[in-house]
Short mmCIF file of C-alpha atoms in Angstrom, two decimals:
data_model
loop_
_atom_site.label_atom_id
_atom_site.label_comp_id
_atom_site.label_asym_id
_atom_site.label_seq_id
_atom_site.Cartn_x
_atom_site.Cartn_y
_atom_site.Cartn_z
CA UNK A 1 114.81 77.92 130.25
CA UNK A 2 112.68 80.00 132.52
CA UNK A 3 111.07 78.23 135.49
CA UNK A 4 107.58 79.07 136.71
CA UNK A 5 106.94 78.59 140.44
CA UNK A 6 103.47 77.69 141.63
CA UNK A 7 102.76 78.06 145.36
CA UNK A 8 100.65 75.24 146.77
CA UNK A 9 99.03 76.45 149.98
CA UNK A 10 101.83 77.96 152.05
CA UNK A 11 104.07 74.94 152.27
CA UNK A 12 106.22 74.62 149.17
CA UNK A 13 107.12 75.85 145.73
CA UNK A 14 106.95 73.46 142.81
CA UNK A 15 109.05 73.98 139.67
CA UNK A 16 107.04 73.36 136.54
CA UNK A 17 109.13 71.81 133.78
CA UNK A 18 107.49 73.75 130.92
CA UNK A 19 106.82 77.32 129.96
CA UNK A 20 104.59 79.08 127.46
CA UNK A 21 105.41 82.15 125.43
CA UNK A 22 102.88 84.74 124.19
CA UNK A 23 103.30 86.90 121.06
CA UNK A 24 100.85 89.74 120.58
CA UNK A 25 100.63 91.30 117.10
CA UNK A 26 97.63 93.55 117.87
CA UNK A 27 97.26 95.95 119.57
CA UNK A 28 100.70 97.48 119.95
CA UNK A 29 101.54 98.43 123.52
CA UNK A 30 101.19 102.19 124.12
CA UNK A 31 98.72 102.77 121.32
CA UNK A 32 95.51 104.81 121.43
CA UNK A 33 92.59 102.96 119.84
CA UNK A 34 88.84 102.98 119.64
CA UNK A 35 86.50 100.27 120.85
CA UNK A 36 86.11 97.45 119.90
CA UNK A 37 89.84 96.71 120.29
CA UNK A 38 91.24 94.12 117.88
CA UNK A 39 93.37 91.56 119.76
CA UNK A 40 95.52 89.07 117.82
CA UNK A 41 97.93 86.81 119.70
CA UNK A 42 99.48 83.33 119.60
CA UNK A 43 101.32 81.13 122.09
CA UNK A 44 103.94 78.41 122.06
CA UNK A 45 105.14 76.10 124.85
CA UNK A 46 107.83 73.56 125.65
CA UNK A 47 105.08 71.34 127.06
CA UNK A 48 104.74 68.24 124.89
CA UNK A 49 100.97 68.32 125.49
CA UNK A 50 100.64 71.74 123.93
CA UNK A 51 98.91 74.99 124.80
CA UNK A 52 95.55 74.63 126.58
CA UNK A 53 94.14 78.13 126.26
CA UNK A 54 94.89 81.82 125.69
CA UNK A 55 93.01 84.77 127.08
CA UNK A 56 92.80 88.51 127.71
CA UNK A 57 92.76 90.23 131.08
CA UNK A 58 91.39 93.74 130.51
CA UNK A 59 92.87 94.65 133.89
CA UNK A 60 94.54 92.59 136.67
CA UNK A 61 92.27 89.71 137.74
CA UNK A 62 89.57 90.64 135.17
CA UNK A 63 89.52 87.86 132.58
CA UNK A 64 87.55 89.45 129.71
CA UNK A 65 88.04 86.75 127.08
CA UNK A 66 89.51 83.23 126.81
CA UNK A 67 89.62 80.66 124.02
CA UNK A 68 90.98 77.14 123.83
CA UNK A 69 94.04 76.53 121.67
CA UNK A 70 97.17 78.46 120.67
CA UNK A 71 95.65 81.54 119.00
CA UNK A 72 93.13 84.30 119.58
CA UNK A 73 91.70 86.84 117.14
CA UNK A 74 88.83 88.84 118.58
CA UNK A 75 87.35 92.31 118.94
CA UNK A 76 86.88 93.31 122.60
CA UNK A 77 84.50 96.06 123.63
CA UNK A 78 86.17 98.34 126.17
CA UNK A 79 84.96 101.59 127.69
CA UNK A 80 87.09 104.72 127.21
CA UNK A 81 90.10 104.85 129.50
CA UNK A 82 93.64 103.56 129.96
CA UNK A 83 94.15 99.82 130.38
CA UNK A 84 96.98 97.69 131.70
CA UNK A 85 95.82 94.63 129.81
CA UNK A 86 97.50 91.21 129.84
CA UNK A 87 97.38 88.47 127.22
CA UNK A 88 98.08 85.16 128.97
CA UNK A 89 98.36 81.54 127.90
CA UNK A 90 98.24 78.28 129.82
CA UNK A 91 99.70 74.99 128.72
CA UNK A 92 98.73 71.39 129.60
CA UNK A 93 101.76 70.90 131.81
CA UNK A 94 100.82 73.69 134.25
CA UNK A 95 103.03 76.34 132.62
CA UNK A 96 101.86 79.86 131.85
CA UNK A 97 103.17 83.12 130.48
CA UNK A 98 101.82 86.60 129.84
CA UNK A 99 102.47 89.69 127.80
CA UNK A 100 101.38 93.05 129.22
CA UNK A 101 99.75 95.59 126.87
CA UNK A 102 99.21 99.24 127.81
CA UNK A 103 96.56 100.93 125.72
CA UNK A 104 94.21 103.92 125.79
CA UNK A 105 90.67 103.54 124.49
CA UNK A 106 89.21 106.83 123.21
CA UNK A 107 85.54 107.59 122.77
CA UNK A 108 85.31 107.00 119.02
CA UNK A 109 82.78 104.92 117.16
CA UNK A 110 81.89 103.79 113.64
CA UNK A 111 78.23 103.53 112.74
CA UNK A 112 77.22 101.58 109.65
CA UNK A 113 73.66 102.08 108.39
CA UNK A 114 74.09 100.16 105.10
CA UNK A 115 74.42 97.30 104.46
CA UNK A 116 72.62 95.76 107.46
CA UNK A 117 74.66 93.14 109.31
CA UNK A 118 74.06 89.62 107.88
CA UNK A 119 72.04 91.01 104.98
CA UNK A 120 71.80 89.42 101.55
CA UNK A 121 72.21 92.03 98.79
CA UNK A 122 72.68 92.32 95.05
CA UNK A 123 75.82 94.09 93.85
CA UNK A 124 77.01 96.76 93.81
CA UNK A 125 76.84 97.02 97.62
CA UNK A 126 75.66 100.37 99.03
CA UNK A 127 77.82 101.40 102.02
CA UNK A 128 76.78 104.27 104.27
CA UNK A 129 78.74 104.94 107.46
CA UNK A 130 79.94 107.68 109.78
CA UNK A 131 82.38 108.02 112.65
CA UNK A 132 82.95 110.09 115.74
CA UNK A 133 86.01 110.57 117.90
CA UNK A 134 87.11 112.23 121.13
CA UNK A 135 90.19 113.51 119.27
CA UNK A 136 89.91 117.31 119.18
CA UNK A 137 91.32 117.37 115.65
CA UNK A 138 88.52 115.18 114.34
CA UNK A 139 88.27 112.19 112.02
CA UNK A 140 90.84 112.05 109.22
CA UNK A 141 89.39 109.37 106.92
CA UNK A 142 87.13 106.36 106.60
CA UNK A 143 87.55 103.19 104.56
CA UNK A 144 86.13 99.76 103.74
CA UNK A 145 88.13 96.53 103.98
CA UNK A 146 86.36 93.88 101.90
CA UNK A 147 88.65 91.22 103.41
CA UNK A 148 91.82 90.97 105.54
CA UNK A 149 94.33 93.65 104.44
CA UNK A 150 92.18 94.47 101.34
CA UNK A 151 91.34 98.19 101.54
CA UNK A 152 88.67 98.40 98.85
CA UNK A 153 87.66 102.04 99.40
CA UNK A 154 88.86 105.08 101.33
CA UNK A 155 87.67 108.66 101.57
CA UNK A 156 88.67 111.73 103.66
CA UNK A 157 86.41 112.91 106.47
CA UNK A 158 84.03 111.39 109.04
CA UNK A 159 81.45 109.85 106.60
CA UNK A 160 81.27 107.64 103.57
CA UNK A 161 78.51 106.88 101.08
CA UNK A 162 79.58 104.72 98.15
CA UNK A 163 78.61 101.76 95.97
CA UNK A 164 81.22 99.01 96.03
CA UNK A 165 81.38 96.42 93.29
CA UNK A 166 81.99 92.99 94.80
CA UNK A 167 81.84 89.51 93.33
CA UNK A 168 79.09 87.19 94.50
CA UNK A 169 79.96 85.53 97.80
CA UNK A 170 79.91 85.96 101.58
CA UNK A 171 81.98 88.75 103.12
CA UNK A 172 83.28 89.64 106.55
CA UNK A 173 84.08 93.26 105.82
CA UNK A 174 85.31 95.99 108.16
CA UNK A 175 84.49 99.68 108.05
CA UNK A 176 87.30 101.64 109.65
CA UNK A 177 87.96 105.28 110.58
CA UNK A 178 91.22 107.04 111.43
CA UNK A 179 91.44 110.21 113.47
CA UNK A 180 94.03 112.98 113.51
CA UNK A 181 95.38 111.91 116.90
CA UNK A 182 96.65 108.54 115.61
CA UNK A 183 93.57 106.55 116.71
CA UNK A 184 91.45 104.16 114.68
CA UNK A 185 88.00 102.57 115.08
CA UNK A 186 86.46 99.61 113.32
CA UNK A 187 83.00 98.12 112.75
CA UNK A 188 82.88 94.58 111.34
CA UNK A 189 79.95 93.89 108.99
CA UNK A 190 78.94 90.54 107.48
CA UNK A 191 76.84 90.20 104.34
CA UNK A 192 76.26 88.02 101.28
CA UNK A 193 76.34 89.32 97.69
CA UNK A 194 74.03 87.30 95.47
CA UNK A 195 75.16 88.76 92.15
CA UNK A 196 77.73 91.24 90.99
CA UNK A 197 77.57 94.01 88.40
CA UNK A 198 78.34 93.24 84.79
CA UNK A 199 81.94 92.22 84.32
CA UNK A 200 84.28 94.97 83.16
CA UNK A 201 85.90 98.24 84.23
CA UNK A 202 83.76 101.32 84.82
CA UNK A 203 85.61 104.64 84.83
CA UNK A 204 83.58 107.54 86.21
CA UNK A 205 86.47 110.02 86.14
CA UNK A 206 88.00 111.33 83.93
CA UNK A 207 85.75 111.26 80.87
CA UNK A 208 87.38 109.76 77.77
CA UNK A 209 88.76 112.31 75.25
CA UNK A 210 88.47 115.12 77.81
CA UNK A 211 90.98 117.91 78.29
CA UNK A 212 92.15 117.84 81.91
CA UNK A 213 94.77 119.42 84.12
CA UNK A 214 97.37 117.50 86.04
CA UNK A 215 97.15 115.79 88.51
CA UNK A 216 94.25 113.87 86.92
CA UNK A 217 91.60 112.45 89.24
CA UNK A 218 90.84 108.80 88.41
CA UNK A 219 87.78 107.03 89.91
CA UNK A 220 87.03 103.50 88.67
CA UNK A 221 85.58 100.16 89.74
CA UNK A 222 85.80 96.67 88.35
CA UNK A 223 83.54 93.60 88.36
CA UNK A 224 84.14 90.04 87.24
CA UNK A 225 82.32 86.75 86.79
CA UNK A 226 85.21 85.07 88.68
CA UNK A 227 83.84 83.66 91.91
CA UNK A 228 87.11 84.66 93.67
CA UNK A 229 86.61 88.33 92.82
CA UNK A 230 88.78 91.14 91.49
CA UNK A 231 92.41 91.07 92.57
CA UNK A 232 93.63 94.53 91.52
CA UNK A 233 92.95 97.59 89.37
CA UNK A 234 95.52 99.94 87.82
CA UNK A 235 96.27 102.67 85.29
CA UNK A 236 98.50 102.49 82.23
CA UNK A 237 99.89 105.67 80.70
CA UNK A 238 101.40 105.28 77.24
CA UNK A 239 101.66 101.49 77.61
CA UNK A 240 103.35 101.63 81.03
CA UNK A 241 101.61 100.57 84.26
CA UNK A 242 102.17 103.59 86.54
CA UNK A 243 99.93 102.81 89.51
CA UNK A 244 97.72 100.01 90.80
CA UNK A 245 95.86 99.07 93.96
CA UNK A 246 94.57 95.85 95.41
CA UNK A 247 90.82 95.38 95.31
CA UNK A 248 88.00 96.28 92.94
CA UNK A 249 87.99 100.11 93.25
CA UNK A 250 90.42 102.92 92.54
CA UNK A 251 90.34 106.55 93.53
CA UNK A 252 93.60 108.39 93.02
CA UNK A 253 95.24 111.53 91.61
CA UNK A 254 97.85 110.82 88.95
CA UNK A 255 100.42 113.33 87.73
CA UNK A 256 100.66 113.19 83.91
CA UNK A 257 102.84 115.28 81.67
CA UNK A 258 101.23 117.75 79.33
CA UNK A 259 100.04 116.59 75.91
CA UNK A 260 98.19 113.61 74.48
CA UNK A 261 98.03 110.67 76.93
CA UNK A 262 96.70 107.26 75.98
CA UNK A 263 95.67 105.95 79.36
CA UNK A 264 94.00 102.62 80.14
CA UNK A 265 92.34 101.46 83.36
CA UNK A 266 92.72 97.69 83.72
CA UNK A 267 91.61 95.14 86.28
CA UNK A 268 92.84 91.64 87.10
CA UNK A 269 90.72 88.94 88.77
CA UNK A 270 91.72 85.96 90.87
CA UNK A 271 90.91 83.49 88.04
CA UNK A 272 93.51 84.91 85.63
CA UNK A 273 91.10 87.19 83.76
CA UNK A 274 91.52 90.85 82.89
CA UNK A 275 89.30 93.72 81.72
CA UNK A 276 90.21 97.21 80.52
CA UNK A 277 88.74 100.55 79.54
CA UNK A 278 90.65 103.03 77.38
CA UNK A 279 90.61 106.68 78.54
CA UNK A 280 92.47 108.84 76.02
CA UNK A 281 93.11 112.35 77.37
CA UNK A 282 94.63 115.67 76.51
CA UNK A 283 96.54 117.02 79.51
CA UNK A 284 96.66 120.81 79.45
CA UNK A 285 99.94 122.60 79.99
CA UNK A 286 100.95 122.91 83.60
CA UNK A 287 104.02 122.99 85.84
CA UNK A 288 103.59 119.58 87.42
CA UNK A 289 105.59 116.75 85.84
CA UNK A 290 106.48 113.22 86.78
CA UNK A 291 109.04 110.42 86.41
CA UNK A 292 106.98 107.22 86.24
CA UNK A 293 107.80 103.55 87.13
CA UNK A 294 111.29 104.43 88.41
CA UNK A 295 111.65 100.89 89.74
CA UNK A 296 112.40 99.93 86.11
CA UNK A 297 115.03 102.64 85.58
CA UNK A 298 118.44 100.97 85.01
CA UNK A 299 120.46 103.80 86.58
CA UNK A 300 120.08 103.01 90.25
CA UNK A 301 123.32 103.11 92.24
CA UNK A 302 123.68 100.92 95.32
CA UNK A 303 126.12 101.01 98.21
CA UNK A 304 126.79 99.51 101.62
CA UNK A 305 127.02 101.58 104.78
CA UNK A 306 129.12 99.78 107.37
CA UNK A 307 128.35 100.41 111.03
CA UNK A 308 129.30 102.23 113.17
CA UNK A 309 130.86 104.96 110.95
CA UNK A 310 128.34 104.44 108.09
CA UNK A 311 130.81 105.42 105.42
CA UNK A 312 129.69 104.41 101.95
CA UNK A 313 131.38 101.34 100.50
CA UNK A 314 130.95 99.58 97.16
CA UNK A 315 132.47 96.29 98.26
CA UNK A 316 132.37 95.50 101.98
CA UNK A 317 131.24 91.89 101.90
CA UNK A 318 130.75 89.91 104.12
CA UNK A 319 130.35 92.68 106.70
CA UNK A 320 127.39 94.09 104.81
CA UNK A 321 125.85 92.57 101.66
CA UNK A 322 123.09 93.80 99.38
CA UNK A 323 121.45 92.90 96.09
CA UNK A 324 119.19 94.35 93.37
CA UNK A 325 116.98 92.53 90.88
CA UNK A 326 114.75 94.47 88.47
CA UNK A 327 111.91 93.03 86.42
CA UNK A 328 110.61 90.81 89.22
CA UNK A 329 107.17 89.45 88.29
CA UNK A 330 106.20 87.99 91.71
CA UNK A 331 105.49 89.60 94.01
CA UNK A 332 104.56 92.56 91.83
CA UNK A 333 101.62 94.88 91.18
CA UNK A 334 102.77 96.02 87.76
CA UNK A 335 104.43 92.81 86.63
CA UNK A 336 107.88 94.44 86.96
CA UNK A 337 109.05 95.19 90.53
CA UNK A 338 112.54 95.86 91.85
CA UNK A 339 113.79 93.45 94.52
CA UNK A 340 116.21 94.87 97.06
CA UNK A 341 117.93 92.81 99.78
CA UNK A 342 120.33 93.23 102.65
CA UNK A 343 122.45 90.89 104.81
CA UNK A 344 125.94 90.63 106.27
CA UNK A 345 127.70 90.03 109.55
CA UNK A 346 128.01 93.49 111.19
CA UNK A 347 124.87 94.52 113.08
CA UNK A 348 123.08 97.76 112.24
CA UNK A 349 124.78 98.11 108.83
CA UNK A 350 122.69 99.50 105.94
CA UNK A 351 122.21 99.30 102.18
CA UNK A 352 121.52 102.44 100.12
CA UNK A 353 119.98 102.88 96.63
CA UNK A 354 120.24 106.23 94.85
CA UNK A 355 118.94 107.63 91.54
CA UNK A 356 120.08 110.99 90.12
CA UNK A 357 116.99 112.37 88.35
CA UNK A 358 117.92 115.96 87.46
CA UNK A 359 121.34 117.63 87.42
CA UNK A 360 124.71 115.92 87.85
CA UNK A 361 124.69 112.31 86.53
CA UNK A 362 120.98 112.60 85.54
CA UNK A 363 119.36 109.27 84.66
CA UNK A 364 116.61 111.16 82.77
CA UNK A 365 118.76 113.11 80.29
CA UNK A 366 118.36 116.37 82.29
CA UNK A 367 121.89 117.50 83.24
CA UNK A 368 120.61 121.02 84.06
CA UNK A 369 124.17 122.34 84.27
CA UNK A 370 123.08 125.90 84.99
CA UNK A 371 120.25 124.90 87.35
CA UNK A 372 117.68 126.57 85.10
CA UNK A 373 115.17 123.79 85.82
CA UNK A 374 116.01 122.86 89.40
CA UNK A 375 115.91 126.47 90.57
CA UNK A 376 112.21 126.66 89.55
CA UNK A 377 111.15 123.49 91.40
CA UNK A 378 109.75 123.67 94.95
CA UNK A 379 107.24 120.82 95.41
CA UNK A 380 108.00 117.09 95.34
CA UNK A 381 106.03 113.86 95.80
CA UNK A 382 107.58 110.41 96.33
CA UNK A 383 104.91 107.73 95.59
CA UNK A 384 105.77 104.04 95.96
CA UNK A 385 104.32 100.61 96.78
CA UNK A 386 106.54 98.20 98.78
CA UNK A 387 106.25 94.58 99.88
CA UNK A 388 108.17 92.44 102.36
CA UNK A 389 107.48 88.97 103.58
CA UNK A 390 108.73 89.83 107.08
CA UNK A 391 109.16 93.57 107.49
CA UNK A 392 109.37 93.17 111.26
CA UNK A 393 113.09 92.25 110.96
CA UNK A 394 113.86 95.61 109.35
CA UNK A 395 115.45 98.12 111.75
CA UNK A 396 114.19 100.90 109.47
CA UNK A 397 113.03 101.58 105.93
CA UNK A 398 114.19 104.92 104.55
CA UNK A 399 112.77 107.01 101.72
CA UNK A 400 114.52 110.32 100.87
CA UNK A 401 114.05 113.26 98.51
CA UNK A 402 117.17 115.42 97.93
CA UNK A 403 117.58 118.77 96.14
CA UNK A 404 120.88 120.60 95.73
CA UNK A 405 120.40 124.03 94.21
CA UNK A 406 121.76 127.57 94.63
CA UNK A 407 124.53 126.38 96.90
CA UNK A 408 122.02 124.94 99.38
CA UNK A 409 121.34 121.33 100.33
CA UNK A 410 117.81 120.09 101.07
CA UNK A 411 117.60 116.54 102.37
CA UNK A 412 114.06 115.41 103.20
CA UNK A 413 114.83 112.13 104.98
CA UNK A 414 111.93 109.88 106.04
CA UNK A 415 112.63 106.78 108.15
CA UNK A 416 109.99 104.20 109.10
CA UNK A 417 111.50 102.73 112.26
CA UNK A 418 110.06 99.20 112.35
CA UNK A 419 112.16 97.41 114.97
CA UNK A 420 113.10 100.90 116.12
CA UNK A 421 109.66 101.49 117.59
CA UNK A 422 107.12 101.55 114.74
CA UNK A 423 107.36 105.32 114.35
CA UNK A 424 108.28 107.79 111.62
CA UNK A 425 111.44 109.87 112.00
CA UNK A 426 112.64 112.74 109.75
CA UNK A 427 116.13 114.11 109.09
CA UNK A 428 117.26 117.30 110.84
CA UNK A 429 119.66 118.86 108.30
CA UNK A 430 121.74 121.35 110.32
CA UNK A 431 122.06 119.05 113.33
CA UNK A 432 122.73 115.96 111.22
CA UNK A 433 120.49 113.51 113.09
CA UNK A 434 117.03 111.88 113.05
CA UNK A 435 114.09 113.33 114.92
CA UNK A 436 111.10 111.16 115.91
CA UNK A 437 107.78 112.54 114.75
CA UNK A 438 105.60 110.38 117.02
CA UNK A 439 103.59 109.35 113.95
CA UNK A 440 103.02 105.57 113.93
CA UNK A 441 104.54 103.52 111.10
CA UNK A 442 103.07 100.02 110.90
CA UNK A 443 103.66 98.56 107.42
CA UNK A 444 101.95 95.26 106.68
CA UNK A 445 104.08 92.15 106.09
CA UNK A 446 103.09 89.81 103.22
CA UNK A 447 101.01 92.56 101.67
CA UNK A 448 101.55 95.62 99.50
CA UNK A 449 102.01 98.95 101.32
CA UNK A 450 101.35 102.28 99.61
CA UNK A 451 103.51 105.21 100.69
CA UNK A 452 103.18 108.88 99.53
CA UNK A 453 105.51 111.56 100.82
CA UNK A 454 105.03 115.28 100.07
CA UNK A 455 107.65 117.97 100.75
CA UNK A 456 108.41 121.53 99.74
CA UNK A 457 111.41 123.92 99.34
CA UNK A 458 110.16 127.23 100.68
CA UNK A 459 110.97 130.61 99.17
CA UNK A 460 113.23 131.44 102.13
CA UNK A 461 115.48 128.36 101.67
CA UNK A 462 113.88 126.10 104.24
CA UNK A 463 112.73 122.51 104.01
CA UNK A 464 109.05 121.87 104.71
CA UNK A 465 107.99 118.33 105.62
CA UNK A 466 104.33 118.33 104.64
CA UNK A 467 102.58 114.91 104.79
CA UNK A 468 103.23 111.17 105.07
CA UNK A 469 100.48 108.87 103.75
CA UNK A 470 100.87 105.16 104.49
CA UNK A 471 98.16 102.77 103.29
CA UNK A 472 95.83 105.67 102.55
CA UNK A 473 96.08 107.21 106.05
CA UNK A 474 97.56 110.73 105.92
CA UNK A 475 99.58 112.31 108.75
CA UNK A 476 100.40 116.02 108.51
CA UNK A 477 103.78 117.25 109.79
CA UNK A 478 104.15 120.88 108.55
CA UNK A 479 107.66 120.88 110.09
CA UNK A 480 110.26 123.38 108.92
CA UNK A 481 114.01 122.74 108.90
CA UNK A 482 116.92 124.97 107.69
CA UNK A 483 118.93 124.03 104.63
CA UNK A 484 122.73 123.67 104.65
CA UNK A 485 125.57 124.63 102.29
CA UNK A 486 126.63 122.40 99.35
CA UNK A 487 128.47 122.34 96.01
CA UNK A 488 126.19 119.64 94.55
CA UNK A 489 123.69 120.25 91.76
CA UNK A 490 120.55 118.26 91.14
CA UNK A 491 117.60 116.30 92.46
CA UNK A 492 117.87 112.72 93.62
CA UNK A 493 115.77 110.07 95.34
CA UNK A 494 117.19 107.63 97.89
CA UNK A 495 115.89 104.36 99.32
CA UNK A 496 117.59 102.45 102.17
CA UNK A 497 117.31 99.19 104.11
CA UNK A 498 118.68 99.25 107.66
CA UNK A 499 120.03 96.13 109.34
CA UNK A 500 118.94 95.13 112.84
CA UNK A 501 120.89 94.02 115.90
CA UNK A 502 121.49 90.60 114.30
CA UNK A 503 121.92 91.94 110.76
CA UNK A 504 119.20 89.46 109.72
CA UNK A 505 118.80 89.24 105.96
CA UNK A 506 115.53 90.43 104.39
CA UNK A 507 114.15 91.52 101.01
CA UNK A 508 111.82 94.38 100.09
CA UNK A 509 110.17 94.82 96.68
CA UNK A 510 109.44 98.26 95.16
CA UNK A 511 106.73 98.82 92.55
CA UNK A 512 104.79 101.74 91.01
CA UNK A 513 107.59 104.14 92.08
CA UNK A 514 106.57 107.56 90.74
CA UNK A 515 108.17 110.95 91.47
CA UNK A 516 106.38 114.20 90.64
CA UNK A 517 107.71 117.75 90.82
CA UNK A 518 106.77 121.37 90.11
#
């Protein structure tokens, strides 16, 4: 137990028999943010009388906010600059503790002209907003959260103008912008919706029975008479759910194979109801193709990787343990997710899942023995949703695309270092190690995360790391890396869970796992 010493006058020091502890979940220390800054923190104490209060010092001796109780969740207006902030709690036994937070506030703002704060409106709700930033690379995107962790709409650029279908009720929404320097700005907006649009699914793009090219741009919204609102909206292609998002709106590009496609856009509400609109299409011939819903493919291989050598093992229990369960209905977006888990006794050990798509051991019936197909393919997209109840115990989450063609090996490794610093790292092929990108990686626990990775094999045999998009925020790498020699043939996707310093067990669910290539 730590002891806290309080000096009374100049005579003595008194040892207080309790101490408080402060956990800050937002903001992350070292981050660059825009004002207002969202602070979320909680405190515990060994004092039997409990925590008295918790507050924020924006700088030493400047108490900017305080609230009674064990938790705080507030937006604090701060001028641009660098802050050595402190979140501190006090208990009812005289104990106290603090957590320092270093942050930089940049001069970025979100302006919302519609709806007016505290307005009462009829649905759909017309949102008009814009954003500015001191980032020299400008604003990357803007979005609307209709509720906590419910991104209902997102669009590239520094402005948005859209109609959002929302069920009747009172909302504490947030309009947010992201800039190209890693910063973000928010503007909370409260309003009441008196009535919603007619229940059903409205698809504005593509038009039913149209001939389109792949990828196909889908734009849709859903409304419901359920007072609890729309839960999710998704797209079926040939009776298989291939993508879905939480909330009442959808705006996505979907790779579809050439030919007749019987697609359906469907919504689910929070009262158990559904609605759907059929959108039959003819997809014109093109080079882009896709493997859809790979989380349901039965041909995943799984292995352990025992620290510190990380040699692959198929049976190394109890040092490292792992499990796979397909067809999981909850949690799931599609109704059929793949549960993956890791545990064991040796710290920092890993669990690896691998699927051979094209070439040797193909799970798709494409052995491509003479590399006639693989040699023509240069562009790849790994698109997946993932969920974990407590992702913060993961050392890292890894998502890889691998191509072995023409005697060269291309391993596009992407590692979201969660306990390892909340940053993306990528694999350096010739030097056989990870390189930090400096791009933040902050997946949400107890909520679905959407990850899209885009890479390219260049004409001069290099790997090009293009973009990483997490929860609709895109970061551009454009980082080149040399290929290496190999005797392998094919294209594979990997997925890996990394154990932490305690090898704490955890489970991650994969859903809507699609892989496109051309």
